[in-house]
Amino acid sequence: MDVTNESTQGNFILLGFSDRPHLERILFVVILIAYLLTLVGNTTIILVSRLDPHLHTPMYFFLTHLSFLDLSFTTSSIPQLLYNLNGYDKTISYTGCAIQLFLFLGLGGVECLLLAVMAYDRFVAVCKPLHYMAIMNPQLCLGLVSLAWGCGVANSLIMSPMTLWLPRCGYQKVDHFLCEMPALIRMACVNTAAVEGIAFILAIGIVPSPLVFILISYGYIVRAVLRIQSSSGRHKVFNTCGSHLTVVSLFYGNIIYMYMQPGASSSKDQGKFLTLFYNIVTPLLNPLIYTLRNKEVKGALRRLTLVNFSLRKKL
């Protein structure tokens, strides 16, 4: 069935790789497995952080929010993507597209800002260890997380309607897997310079500004680490900060590669695969990074496993 000839009033058609059904079948299996592992991994992080008293610290409070963000981010688009990959129906309703775009922009923005908040937490922990709990008190932690959520949602509330209200002159085919802002802007039949300009200005506060803050924070952290005399102390700091820095590198590296490439030098297929990486691989790897590199999380998992085993034995 040729999906490019199918059009439903008020619906969008997500083309994806509809011209290569064999590739879509492979992607369906890979994405389904990755999505299930993402659900398990991030849910485990949330449960362990909440159930183990040893992890009731600011760092794991932020990590819980990061895992919740990853769960929400993938769930906002992957079920629809799997549905489209598994059959001939590639449509998504206008309302569904609007919700997907709003969540994609909002949650992506929140994650950019939350990673900056987590960098500040690591900065205080390493550079001001004696005052850490006084500075990172529950009120400040909640305030920082609320600020990240508020700014991310506000950005999406501005950009989503502006993108969706662009005239498309009846054109309904989105050359992508999901309702992503650049793909929807390309569908417009009017000059989009004003919308792109506003998007660029707003993006400065959401993407490069937090990244600059993270880099400055880690500059101070590296300077503080070099002053530590004990090799075990340095190793502990590197283990603690290494996980966060790895996640930052994955997240921002993909975003910068996606959006800093000149249009002529990157193919549309490359953009689609990068979006899949951003939407699937990063949320999948985050729990693995934090569990494999973090002795506290691994210890908490062991303690919870032993408690669960002891309870079953008694029963």
XYZ file of C-alpha atoms in Angstrom:
315
model
C 0.000 0.000 0.000
C 1.382 3.427 -0.929
C 1.117 5.590 2.140
C 2.049 8.701 0.188
C -1.324 8.567 -1.581
C -3.307 8.245 1.617
C -4.543 11.426 3.231
C -7.006 11.890 6.030
C -8.536 15.263 6.721
C -6.965 16.776 9.818
C -4.359 14.001 10.114
C -0.643 14.059 9.431
C 1.157 11.256 7.587
C 4.498 10.297 9.149
C 6.504 8.980 6.211
C 9.547 7.696 8.115
C 11.056 4.932 5.979
C 7.752 3.916 4.359
C 9.586 3.408 1.039
C 11.757 0.722 2.715
C 9.426 -1.687 4.553
C 12.240 -4.183 5.288
C 14.114 -1.470 7.209
C 10.951 -0.545 9.119
C 10.507 -4.192 10.226
C 14.081 -4.262 11.565
C 13.601 -0.916 13.301
C 10.358 -2.126 14.896
C 12.115 -5.039 16.629
C 15.149 -2.982 17.683
C 13.078 -0.052 18.988
C 10.618 -2.317 20.827
C 13.442 -4.091 22.691
C 15.183 -0.788 23.456
C 11.931 0.771 24.691
C 11.186 -2.134 27.050
C 14.741 -1.995 28.436
C 14.376 1.785 28.878
C 11.177 1.288 30.881
C 12.803 -1.340 33.099
C 16.057 0.574 33.618
C 14.582 3.968 34.451
C 11.807 2.510 36.613
C 14.478 0.603 38.554
C 16.448 3.819 39.152
C 13.321 5.590 40.446
C 12.311 2.720 42.756
C 15.828 2.185 44.124
C 16.286 5.915 44.774
C 12.969 6.112 46.618
C 13.137 2.818 48.556
C 16.744 2.898 49.808
C 17.265 5.433 52.640
C 20.972 5.713 51.771
C 19.997 7.338 48.463
C 17.756 10.044 49.947
C 20.245 12.755 48.937
C 20.053 15.712 46.506
C 22.019 13.831 43.834
C 19.515 10.967 43.704
C 16.575 13.342 43.988
C 17.743 14.893 40.697
C 18.531 11.470 39.227
C 14.959 10.353 39.971
C 13.652 13.330 38.022
C 16.037 12.552 35.150
C 14.769 8.965 34.971
C 11.148 10.168 35.101
C 11.947 12.585 32.267
C 13.472 9.791 30.180
C 10.419 7.598 30.766
C 8.053 10.415 29.794
C 10.195 11.486 26.830
C 10.305 8.055 25.207
C 6.653 7.252 26.011
C 5.515 10.502 24.364
C 6.570 9.214 20.936
C 7.731 5.573 20.881
C 4.307 3.816 21.189
C 3.015 5.862 18.220
C 6.227 5.156 16.320
C 5.917 1.394 16.940
C 2.287 1.482 15.771
C 3.290 3.225 12.539
C 6.252 0.911 11.910
C 4.145 -2.221 12.441
C 1.532 -1.530 9.770
C 0.470 0.438 6.734
C -1.279 3.146 8.752
C 1.257 5.962 9.105
C -1.205 8.637 10.209
C -1.303 10.627 13.418
C -4.164 12.940 14.324
C -3.655 16.704 14.532
C -4.304 16.535 18.294
C -1.879 13.632 18.674
C 0.762 15.516 16.707
C 0.232 18.643 18.836
C 0.588 16.658 22.089
C 3.675 14.852 20.784
C 5.331 18.112 19.694
C 4.516 19.823 22.998
C 5.920 16.934 25.070
C 8.977 16.509 22.825
C 9.936 20.192 23.101
C 8.927 20.546 26.753
C 10.588 17.437 28.133
C 13.700 17.946 25.996
C 14.021 21.485 27.352
C 13.522 20.345 30.946
C 16.269 17.729 30.534
C 18.746 20.335 29.229
C 18.127 22.494 32.303
C 18.044 19.560 34.737
C 21.495 18.421 33.586
C 22.749 21.927 34.446
C 21.121 21.655 37.888
C 22.855 18.298 38.402
C 26.180 19.882 37.417
C 25.643 22.559 40.079
C 24.912 19.811 42.621
C 28.224 18.108 41.761
C 30.032 21.472 41.916
C 28.772 22.115 45.464
C 29.527 18.519 46.536
C 33.153 18.687 45.332
C 34.061 22.351 45.881
C 32.095 23.005 49.095
C 31.778 19.555 50.732
C 31.448 20.827 54.311
C 28.512 23.045 53.389
C 26.908 20.643 50.880
C 23.817 19.635 52.860
C 23.273 23.208 54.075
C 23.442 24.644 50.538
C 21.586 21.824 48.753
C 18.687 21.844 51.202
C 15.304 20.333 50.208
C 13.782 23.760 49.472
C 16.572 24.693 47.037
C 16.473 21.278 45.332
C 12.729 21.505 44.838
C 13.062 25.107 43.634
C 15.745 24.211 41.064
C 13.732 21.280 39.719
C 10.580 23.425 39.557
C 12.515 26.118 37.669
C 13.756 23.550 35.139
C 10.234 22.192 34.611
C 8.719 25.686 34.404
C 11.209 26.991 31.819
C 10.998 23.848 29.686
C 7.200 23.880 29.645
C 7.082 27.659 28.992
C 9.409 27.235 25.987
C 7.168 24.513 24.592
C 4.015 26.571 25.199
C 5.479 29.287 22.959
C 7.055 27.150 20.228
C 4.425 24.419 19.789
C 1.498 26.699 18.771
C 3.772 28.834 16.557
C 4.926 25.714 14.708
C 1.493 24.127 14.358
C -0.217 27.348 13.225
C 2.107 27.786 10.231
C 0.095 27.511 6.965
C 0.817 24.243 5.158
C -1.463 24.760 2.133
C -3.007 21.316 2.551
C 0.301 19.489 2.767
C -0.003 16.739 5.391
C 3.081 14.540 4.850
C 5.784 14.790 7.525
C 9.089 13.380 6.267
C 9.969 11.983 9.681
C 9.051 9.370 12.296
C 7.429 11.886 14.624
C 6.092 15.435 14.830
C 9.441 17.147 15.285
C 9.631 20.945 15.032
C 12.167 21.224 12.138
C 10.188 18.713 10.036
C 6.914 20.593 10.633
C 8.509 23.961 9.854
C 9.822 22.589 6.544
C 6.203 21.763 5.568
C 5.123 25.420 5.750
C 4.232 27.176 2.495
C 5.150 30.648 3.838
C 8.364 32.348 4.877
C 9.352 30.888 8.267
C 12.261 33.240 9.045
C 10.404 34.908 11.954
C 9.463 31.591 13.575
C 12.979 30.235 13.141
C 14.415 33.432 14.630
C 12.212 33.176 17.727
C 13.088 29.463 18.034
C 16.794 30.323 17.848
C 16.516 33.004 20.554
C 14.564 30.705 22.880
C 16.960 27.832 22.192
C 19.882 29.911 23.473
C 18.399 29.801 26.977
C 17.529 26.102 26.733
C 20.537 24.485 25.012
C 23.849 26.440 24.869
C 23.405 28.423 28.105
C 23.010 25.314 30.323
C 25.888 23.657 28.452
C 28.184 26.635 29.137
C 27.151 26.525 32.816
C 27.931 22.777 32.933
C 31.370 23.290 31.371
C 32.200 26.108 33.818
C 31.030 23.965 36.759
C 33.235 21.075 35.663
C 36.146 23.457 35.175
C 35.921 24.313 38.886
C 35.424 20.626 39.747
C 38.571 19.581 37.838
C 40.565 22.326 39.573
C 39.300 21.135 42.972
C 40.048 17.474 42.144
C 43.635 18.285 41.183
C 44.133 19.726 44.686
C 43.060 16.488 46.387
C 46.142 14.695 47.704
C 44.581 11.258 48.157
C 44.349 9.114 45.006
C 41.330 7.285 46.478
C 39.633 10.653 47.034
C 40.254 11.671 43.429
C 38.975 8.301 42.211
C 35.774 8.662 44.235
C 35.092 12.147 42.809
C 35.763 10.964 39.251
C 33.376 8.031 39.752
C 30.665 10.305 41.129
C 31.016 13.004 38.467
C 31.940 10.665 35.610
C 28.426 9.267 35.297
C 26.855 12.712 35.001
C 29.509 13.920 32.558
C 28.983 10.842 30.370
C 25.219 11.495 30.250
C 25.844 15.181 29.421
C 28.225 14.198 26.598
C 25.693 11.785 25.083
C 22.781 14.195 25.378
C 24.416 17.415 24.212
C 26.737 15.716 21.715
C 23.757 14.362 19.819
C 21.833 17.658 19.966
C 24.818 19.696 18.740
C 25.508 17.225 15.918
C 21.844 17.264 14.884
C 21.255 21.002 14.848
C 24.694 22.433 14.021
C 25.053 20.540 10.732
C 24.508 22.618 7.571
C 21.402 21.491 5.728
C 23.285 20.540 2.588
C 25.853 18.392 4.401
C 23.450 16.098 6.249
C 20.876 13.829 4.641
C 17.276 13.509 5.784
C 17.923 9.859 6.672
C 20.808 10.935 8.900
C 18.474 13.334 10.720
C 15.945 10.555 11.263
C 18.526 8.172 12.715
C 19.937 10.900 14.975
C 16.428 11.601 16.289
C 16.005 7.885 17.031
C 19.334 7.915 18.885
C 18.271 10.989 20.866
C 14.857 9.497 21.606
C 15.823 5.884 22.334
C 19.526 5.271 22.912
C 20.232 8.101 25.369
C 17.310 7.260 27.742
C 18.319 3.580 27.467
C 21.959 4.210 28.386
C 21.358 6.643 31.278
C 20.330 3.953 33.829
C 23.199 1.694 32.706
C 25.724 4.520 33.128
C 24.493 5.386 36.620
C 24.359 1.763 37.802
C 27.589 0.476 36.250
C 29.713 3.444 37.375
C 28.060 4.093 40.735
C 28.884 1.939 43.774
C 26.051 3.477 45.828
C 23.384 2.434 43.302
C 24.883 -1.043 42.936
C 24.978 -1.358 46.735
C 21.351 -0.249 47.007
C 20.318 -2.807 44.378
C 22.097 -5.554 46.328
C 20.465 -4.500 49.608
C 16.981 -4.411 48.077
C 17.546 -7.772 46.393
C 18.646 -9.347 49.695
C 15.655 -7.873 51.550
C 13.299 -9.173 48.879
C 14.938 -12.600 48.985
C 14.709 -12.724 52.805
C 11.010 -11.805 52.736
C 10.284 -14.534 50.183
C 12.212 -17.053 52.266
C 10.139 -16.216 55.362
C 6.916 -16.591 53.389
